[in-house]
Amino acid sequence: MRSLGVRTGVLLGAVLAIAASCARQTAPRREIARPRVLVVGDSLVVESQDAIRTQLPGVRVVARTGAAPCSLIDEAVGAARSADVVVLAFSGNNSFLAPCMKGSDHRIGGAYRDSYEDYSDQIGASKLRMALTPVWDDGHAANSVSARSVAEAWATTRGVAVVDAAVGLGGDRFISGDLRRDGEPGSGSEAFVALRSPDRVHLCVAPGYRRGFGGPACPSGSSAGVTRFAAGIARAARS
């Protein structure tokens, strides 16, 4: 009888071990929740919003052509309540295009810096990420240079992560074209690809594309510059 009891105990132990192993193998894996991302910016974000959504599924975009940071703060603060990460990407629009900047003594410098302080106060610096935008090559190029400098300096001082979303687009210098990367969309030769539209500011090179204040986005797969910029925004969101 004792031998039978030992064998029964061993068998029961084996069954329990197998059951535990099966439970471990069949237990559903807990998915890691993606952070909820909000991207706030001007026309470069407007034309890139579809590409940004491809890079960051579920992202919310608040952007307007001609916007400065002060133009969108009320809408952005509201949207940020349900966001974990807020990416700011402003390229240098002045008072002519952004009425809230009229009368600003410092134009891009002081006005953008003050607005970033407002974003920090109302949203929280821990949520913010700063995406540096590409430099323009038109009569207002100095604005875009100032916008990059102010954004980087302010974010660094406040401990906000800074990512250059213009990598491959020229960064702090203008680049109109580049070597084509494998599978990269857009016009150009077999070896080279255009990165800027004819206005030497924007990134969408799709024929006939007309940008409104809130859209439409640049047609999907038409412009390498848009694809590269969207990738930069995604890097900022994940930083």
Short mmCIF file of N, CA and C in Angstrom, two decimals, residues 47-48 50 176 185-188 193-199 202-211 216-227:
data_model
loop_
_atom_site.label_atom_id
_atom_site.label_comp_id
_atom_site.label_asym_id
_atom_site.label_seq_id
_atom_site.Cartn_x
_atom_site.Cartn_y
_atom_site.Cartn_z
N GLU A 47 1.39 69.13 -43.45
CA GLU A 47 1.61 68.33 -44.65
C GLU A 47 2.15 66.94 -44.35
N SER A 48 2.71 66.75 -43.15
CA SER A 48 3.32 65.47 -42.79
C SER A 48 2.43 64.62 -41.89
N ASP A 50 -0.18 62.61 -42.14
CA ASP A 50 -0.46 61.21 -42.46
C ASP A 50 0.78 60.34 -42.26
N SER A 176 18.23 70.78 -50.59
CA SER A 176 17.08 70.61 -51.48
C SER A 176 16.94 69.19 -52.00
N PRO A 185 10.27 57.24 -51.33
CA PRO A 185 9.37 57.79 -52.33
C PRO A 185 9.80 59.18 -52.78
N GLY A 186 9.19 59.66 -53.84
CA GLY A 186 9.40 61.05 -54.24
C GLY A 186 10.04 61.20 -55.59
N SER A 187 10.02 62.45 -56.09
CA SER A 187 10.55 62.74 -57.41
C SER A 187 12.06 62.89 -57.38
N GLY A 188 12.67 62.78 -58.55
CA GLY A 188 14.11 62.90 -58.67
C GLY A 188 14.62 61.85 -59.63
N VAL A 193 16.97 62.21 -54.79
CA VAL A 193 15.57 62.47 -54.51
C VAL A 193 15.40 63.92 -54.05
N ALA A 194 14.33 64.57 -54.50
CA ALA A 194 14.04 65.94 -54.08
C ALA A 194 13.47 65.93 -52.66
N LEU A 195 13.93 66.86 -51.84
CA LEU A 195 13.49 66.92 -50.45
C LEU A 195 12.66 68.16 -50.13
N ARG A 196 12.64 69.14 -51.02
CA ARG A 196 11.90 70.37 -50.76
C ARG A 196 11.01 70.71 -51.95
N SER A 197 9.89 71.37 -51.64
CA SER A 197 8.99 71.83 -52.68
C SER A 197 9.61 73.08 -53.33
N PRO A 198 9.04 73.58 -54.43
CA PRO A 198 9.61 74.74 -55.12
C PRO A 198 9.70 76.00 -54.26
N ASP A 199 8.89 76.11 -53.18
CA ASP A 199 8.99 77.32 -52.34
C ASP A 199 10.23 77.29 -51.45
N HIS A 202 8.80 74.07 -47.77
CA HIS A 202 7.99 72.90 -47.43
C HIS A 202 8.58 71.62 -48.03
N LEU A 203 7.99 70.50 -47.66
CA LEU A 203 8.59 69.20 -47.96
C LEU A 203 7.81 68.36 -48.96
N CYS A 204 6.56 68.72 -49.23
CA CYS A 204 5.73 67.94 -50.13
C CYS A 204 6.01 68.32 -51.58
N VAL A 205 6.39 67.33 -52.38
CA VAL A 205 6.71 67.58 -53.79
C VAL A 205 5.67 66.96 -54.71
N ALA A 206 4.54 66.53 -54.18
CA ALA A 206 3.50 65.92 -55.01
C ALA A 206 2.93 66.95 -55.98
N PRO A 207 2.83 66.63 -57.26
CA PRO A 207 2.30 67.58 -58.25
C PRO A 207 0.88 68.01 -57.89
N GLY A 208 0.64 69.31 -57.94
CA GLY A 208 -0.69 69.84 -57.70
C GLY A 208 -1.11 69.90 -56.24
N TYR A 209 -0.22 69.56 -55.33
CA TYR A 209 -0.59 69.59 -53.91
C TYR A 209 -0.83 71.03 -53.45
N ARG A 210 -1.97 71.26 -52.80
CA ARG A 210 -2.29 72.57 -52.25
C ARG A 210 -2.61 72.42 -50.77
N ARG A 211 -1.83 73.08 -49.97
CA ARG A 211 -1.93 72.98 -48.52
C ARG A 211 -2.90 74.03 -47.98
N PRO A 216 -5.09 69.53 -46.75
CA PRO A 216 -4.89 68.11 -46.50
C PRO A 216 -3.41 67.77 -46.29
N ALA A 217 -3.17 66.54 -45.89
CA ALA A 217 -1.80 66.07 -45.78
C ALA A 217 -1.23 65.83 -47.17
N CYS A 218 0.07 65.82 -47.25
CA CYS A 218 0.76 65.46 -48.49
C CYS A 218 0.36 64.03 -48.87
N PRO A 219 0.05 63.77 -50.15
CA PRO A 219 -0.34 62.41 -50.55
C PRO A 219 0.67 61.36 -50.10
N SER A 220 0.16 60.29 -49.56
CA SER A 220 1.00 59.24 -49.00
C SER A 220 1.97 58.69 -50.04
N GLY A 221 3.22 58.53 -49.63
CA GLY A 221 4.23 57.92 -50.48
C GLY A 221 4.74 58.80 -51.60
N SER A 222 4.48 60.12 -51.54
CA SER A 222 4.87 60.98 -52.65
C SER A 222 6.15 61.76 -52.41
N SER A 223 6.58 61.89 -51.14
CA SER A 223 7.63 62.86 -50.84
C SER A 223 8.59 62.33 -49.77
N ALA A 224 9.85 62.21 -50.16
CA ALA A 224 10.86 61.71 -49.23
C ALA A 224 11.07 62.67 -48.07
N GLY A 225 10.97 63.98 -48.32
CA GLY A 225 11.16 64.95 -47.26
C GLY A 225 10.14 64.78 -46.15
N VAL A 226 8.89 64.55 -46.55
CA VAL A 226 7.82 64.33 -45.58
C VAL A 226 8.10 63.06 -44.77
N THR A 227 8.51 62.01 -45.45
CA THR A 227 8.80 60.74 -44.77
C THR A 227 9.93 60.91 -43.76
#
